[in-house]
PDB file of C-alpha atoms in Angstrom:
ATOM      1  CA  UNK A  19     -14.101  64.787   8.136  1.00 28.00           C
ATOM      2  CA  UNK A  20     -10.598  63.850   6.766  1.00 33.00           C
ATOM      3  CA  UNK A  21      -8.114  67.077   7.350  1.00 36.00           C
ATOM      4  CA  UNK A  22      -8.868  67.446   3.194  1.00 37.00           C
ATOM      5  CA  UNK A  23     -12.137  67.899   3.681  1.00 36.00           C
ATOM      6  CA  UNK A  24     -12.858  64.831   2.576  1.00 37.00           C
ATOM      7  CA  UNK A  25     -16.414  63.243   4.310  1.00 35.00           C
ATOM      8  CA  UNK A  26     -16.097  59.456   5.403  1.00 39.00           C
ATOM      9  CA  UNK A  27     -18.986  57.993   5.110  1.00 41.00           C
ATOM     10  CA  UNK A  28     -18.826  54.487   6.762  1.00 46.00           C
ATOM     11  CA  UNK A  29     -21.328  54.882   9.732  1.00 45.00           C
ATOM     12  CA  UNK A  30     -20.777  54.257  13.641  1.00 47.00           C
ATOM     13  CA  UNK A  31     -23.762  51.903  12.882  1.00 65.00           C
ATOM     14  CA  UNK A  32     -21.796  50.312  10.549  1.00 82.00           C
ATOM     15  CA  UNK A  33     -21.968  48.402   7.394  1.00 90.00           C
ATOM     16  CA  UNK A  34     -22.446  44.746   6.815  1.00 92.00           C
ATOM     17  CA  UNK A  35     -21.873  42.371   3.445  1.00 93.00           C
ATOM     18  CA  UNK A  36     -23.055  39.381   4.178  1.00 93.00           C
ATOM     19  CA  UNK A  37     -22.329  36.043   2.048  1.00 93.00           C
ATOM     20  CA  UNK A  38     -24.689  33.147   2.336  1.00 92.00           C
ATOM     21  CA  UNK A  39     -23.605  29.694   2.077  1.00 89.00           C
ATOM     22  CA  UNK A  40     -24.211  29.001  -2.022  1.00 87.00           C
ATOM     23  CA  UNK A  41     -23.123  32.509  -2.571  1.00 89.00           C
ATOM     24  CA  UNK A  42     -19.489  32.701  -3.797  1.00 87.00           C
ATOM     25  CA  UNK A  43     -18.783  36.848  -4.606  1.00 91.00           C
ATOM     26  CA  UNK A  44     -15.280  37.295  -6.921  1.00 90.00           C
ATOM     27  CA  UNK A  45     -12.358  39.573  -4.819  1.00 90.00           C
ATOM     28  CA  UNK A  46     -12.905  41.930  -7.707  1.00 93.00           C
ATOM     29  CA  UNK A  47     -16.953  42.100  -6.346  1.00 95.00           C
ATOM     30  CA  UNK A  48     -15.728  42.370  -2.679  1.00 95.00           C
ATOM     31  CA  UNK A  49     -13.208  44.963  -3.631  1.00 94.00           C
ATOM     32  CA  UNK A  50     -16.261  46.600  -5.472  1.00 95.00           C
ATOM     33  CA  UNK A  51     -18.035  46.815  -2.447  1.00 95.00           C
ATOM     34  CA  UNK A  52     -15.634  48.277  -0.183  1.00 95.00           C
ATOM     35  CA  UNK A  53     -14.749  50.571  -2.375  1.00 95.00           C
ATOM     36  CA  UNK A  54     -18.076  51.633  -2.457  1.00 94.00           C
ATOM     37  CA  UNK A  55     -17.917  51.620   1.189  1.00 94.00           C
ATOM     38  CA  UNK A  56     -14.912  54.143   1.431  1.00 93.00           C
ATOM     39  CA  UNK A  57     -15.876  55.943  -1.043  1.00 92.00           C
ATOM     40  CA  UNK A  58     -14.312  59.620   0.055  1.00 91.00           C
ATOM     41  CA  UNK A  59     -11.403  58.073   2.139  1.00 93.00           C
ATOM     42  CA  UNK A  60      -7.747  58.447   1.328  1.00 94.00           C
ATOM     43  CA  UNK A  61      -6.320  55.985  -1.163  1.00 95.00           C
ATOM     44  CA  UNK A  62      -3.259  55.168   1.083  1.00 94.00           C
ATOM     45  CA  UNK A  63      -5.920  53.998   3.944  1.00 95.00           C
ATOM     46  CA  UNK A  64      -7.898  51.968   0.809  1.00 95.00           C
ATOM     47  CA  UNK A  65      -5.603  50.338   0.108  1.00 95.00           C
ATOM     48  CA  UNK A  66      -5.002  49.136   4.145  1.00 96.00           C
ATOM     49  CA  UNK A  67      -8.267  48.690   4.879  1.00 96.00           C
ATOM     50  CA  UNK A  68      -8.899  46.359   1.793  1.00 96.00           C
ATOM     51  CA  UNK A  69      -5.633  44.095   2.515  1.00 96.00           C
ATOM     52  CA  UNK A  70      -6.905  44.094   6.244  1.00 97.00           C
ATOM     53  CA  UNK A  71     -10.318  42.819   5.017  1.00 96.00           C
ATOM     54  CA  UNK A  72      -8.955  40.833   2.532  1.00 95.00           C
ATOM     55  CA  UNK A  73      -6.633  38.505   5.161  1.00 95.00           C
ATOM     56  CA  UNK A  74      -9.562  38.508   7.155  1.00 95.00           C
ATOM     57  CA  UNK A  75     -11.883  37.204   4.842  1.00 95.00           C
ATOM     58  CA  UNK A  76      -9.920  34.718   3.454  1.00 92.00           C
ATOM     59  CA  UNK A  77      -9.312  33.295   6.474  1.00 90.00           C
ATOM     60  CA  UNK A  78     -12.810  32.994   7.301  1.00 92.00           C
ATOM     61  CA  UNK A  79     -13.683  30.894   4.022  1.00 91.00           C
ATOM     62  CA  UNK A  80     -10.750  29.015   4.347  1.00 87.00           C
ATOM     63  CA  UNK A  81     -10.832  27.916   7.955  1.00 86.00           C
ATOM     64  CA  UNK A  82     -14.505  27.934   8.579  1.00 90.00           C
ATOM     65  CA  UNK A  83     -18.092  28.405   6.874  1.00 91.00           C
ATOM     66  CA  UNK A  84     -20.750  30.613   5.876  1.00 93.00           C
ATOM     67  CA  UNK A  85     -22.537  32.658   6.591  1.00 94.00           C
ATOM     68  CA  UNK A  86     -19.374  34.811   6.691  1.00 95.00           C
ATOM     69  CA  UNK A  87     -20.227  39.272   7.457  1.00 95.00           C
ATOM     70  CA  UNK A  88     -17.353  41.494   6.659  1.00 96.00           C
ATOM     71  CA  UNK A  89     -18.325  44.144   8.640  1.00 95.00           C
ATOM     72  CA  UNK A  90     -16.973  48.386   8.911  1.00 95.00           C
ATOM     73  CA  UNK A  91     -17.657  50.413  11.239  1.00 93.00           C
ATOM     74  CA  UNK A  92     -15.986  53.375  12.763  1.00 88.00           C
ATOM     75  CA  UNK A  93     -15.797  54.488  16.584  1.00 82.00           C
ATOM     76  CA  UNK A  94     -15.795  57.875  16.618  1.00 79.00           C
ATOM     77  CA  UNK A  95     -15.452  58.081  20.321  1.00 79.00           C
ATOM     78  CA  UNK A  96     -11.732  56.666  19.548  1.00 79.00           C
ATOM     79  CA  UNK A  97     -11.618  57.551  16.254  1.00 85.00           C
ATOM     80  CA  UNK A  98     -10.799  54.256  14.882  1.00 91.00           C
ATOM     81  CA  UNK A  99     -11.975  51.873  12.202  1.00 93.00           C
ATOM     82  CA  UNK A 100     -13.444  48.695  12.998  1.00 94.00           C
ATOM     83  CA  UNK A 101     -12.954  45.541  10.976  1.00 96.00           C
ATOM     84  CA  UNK A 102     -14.628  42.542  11.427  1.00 95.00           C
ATOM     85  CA  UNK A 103     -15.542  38.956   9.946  1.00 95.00           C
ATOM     86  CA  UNK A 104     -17.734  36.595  11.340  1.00 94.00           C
ATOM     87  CA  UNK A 105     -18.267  33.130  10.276  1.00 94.00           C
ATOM     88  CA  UNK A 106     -19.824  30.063  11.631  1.00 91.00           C
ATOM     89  CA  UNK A 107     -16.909  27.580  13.013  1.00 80.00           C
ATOM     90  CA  UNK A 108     -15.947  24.384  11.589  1.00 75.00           C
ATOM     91  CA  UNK A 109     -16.620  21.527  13.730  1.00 60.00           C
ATOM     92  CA  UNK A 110     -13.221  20.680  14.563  1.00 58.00           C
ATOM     93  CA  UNK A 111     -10.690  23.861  15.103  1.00 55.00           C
ATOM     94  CA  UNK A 112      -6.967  23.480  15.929  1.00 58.00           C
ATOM     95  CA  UNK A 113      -6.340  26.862  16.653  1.00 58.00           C
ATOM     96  CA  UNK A 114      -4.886  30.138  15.218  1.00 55.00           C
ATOM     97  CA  UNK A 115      -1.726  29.765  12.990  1.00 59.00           C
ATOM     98  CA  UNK A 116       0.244  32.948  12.143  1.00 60.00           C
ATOM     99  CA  UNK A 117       0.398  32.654   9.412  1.00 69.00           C
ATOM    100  CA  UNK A 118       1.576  35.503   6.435  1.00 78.00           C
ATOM    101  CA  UNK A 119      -2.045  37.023   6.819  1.00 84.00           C
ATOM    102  CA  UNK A 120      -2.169  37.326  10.534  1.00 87.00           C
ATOM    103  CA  UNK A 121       1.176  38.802  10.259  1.00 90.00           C
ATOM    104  CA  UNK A 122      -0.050  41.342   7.476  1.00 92.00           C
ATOM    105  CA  UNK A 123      -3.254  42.157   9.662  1.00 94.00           C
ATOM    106  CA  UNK A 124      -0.902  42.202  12.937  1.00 93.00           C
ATOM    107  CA  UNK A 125       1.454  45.093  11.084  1.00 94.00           C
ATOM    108  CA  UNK A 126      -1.582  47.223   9.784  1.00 95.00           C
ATOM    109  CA  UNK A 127      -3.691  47.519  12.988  1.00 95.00           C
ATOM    110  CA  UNK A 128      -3.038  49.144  16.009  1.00 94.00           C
ATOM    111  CA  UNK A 129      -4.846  45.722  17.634  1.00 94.00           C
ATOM    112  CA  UNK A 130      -6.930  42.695  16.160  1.00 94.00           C
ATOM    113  CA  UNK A 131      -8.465  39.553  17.906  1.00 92.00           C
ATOM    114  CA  UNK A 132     -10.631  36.863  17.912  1.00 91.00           C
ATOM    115  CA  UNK A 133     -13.707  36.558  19.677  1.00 91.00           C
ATOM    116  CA  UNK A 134     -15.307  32.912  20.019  1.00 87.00           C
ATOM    117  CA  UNK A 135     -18.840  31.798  20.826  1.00 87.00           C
ATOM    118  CA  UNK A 136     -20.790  28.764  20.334  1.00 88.00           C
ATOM    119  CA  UNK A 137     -21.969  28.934  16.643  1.00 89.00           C
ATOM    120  CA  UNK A 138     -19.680  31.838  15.555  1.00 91.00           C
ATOM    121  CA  UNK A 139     -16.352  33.029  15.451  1.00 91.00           C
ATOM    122  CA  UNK A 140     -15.147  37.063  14.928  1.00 93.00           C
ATOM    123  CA  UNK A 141     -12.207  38.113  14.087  1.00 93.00           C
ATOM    124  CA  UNK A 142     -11.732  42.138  14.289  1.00 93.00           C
ATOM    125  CA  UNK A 143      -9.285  44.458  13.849  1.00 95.00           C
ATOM    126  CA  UNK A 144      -9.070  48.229  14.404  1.00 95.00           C
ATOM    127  CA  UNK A 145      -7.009  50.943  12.235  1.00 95.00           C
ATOM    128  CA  UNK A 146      -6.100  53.876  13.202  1.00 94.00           C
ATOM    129  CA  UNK A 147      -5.847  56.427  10.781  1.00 86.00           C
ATOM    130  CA  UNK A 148      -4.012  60.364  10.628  1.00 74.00           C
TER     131      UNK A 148
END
């Protein structure tokens, strides 16, 4: 529970969208989603969480290809909120830039990286939240 009382109900288990190659969702039916995800939290941490998962996700459709899974989840062992986006890798992959979203993700978390596997890349990032 927030300190207002306020239930959060995002799961240890977490939740998963998951967009299919074909499928091409608007933000406005991401943000839709999340929202209904958070549904209960704090607008201040919202609004975080969505530019978090926004950077995230757009980096995954622009530097790589579906299937891409936004995924939430919270660890309430260390009370954080995880973030992460998978997506299968592009062939050929010059690296991480830092770019403005990196930067944006790198200010909001309390820690983000990249995790890299034969057929899939994740990117995840954790919030911390008072």
């Amino acid at each position: 529970m927030d300190e207002d009382g306020g239930s959060r109900p995002v799961t240890p288990e977490s939740v998963a969208l998951v967009i299919e190659e074909g499928d091409a969702p608007s933000d406005e039916e991401v943000a839709r989603w999340l929202a209904d995800q958070l549904d209960g939290w704090l607008d201040r941490d919202r609004v975080v969480i969505g530019v978090v998962v926004g950077e995230l996700l757009d980096n995954a459709r622009r530097y790589a290809s579906p299937p891409y899974v936004v995924r939430l989840g919270v660890d309430e062992v260390r009370e954080v909120l995880v973030v992460a986006v998978r997506d299968a890798p592009l062939t050929r992959f010059d690296g991480w830039d830092r770019g403005a979203g990196l930067l944006l993700v790198d200010a909001l978390c309390s820690r983000w990286g990249v995790l890299a596997k034969p057929g899939s890349t994740v990117v995840w990032a954790e919030l911390v939240f008072d």
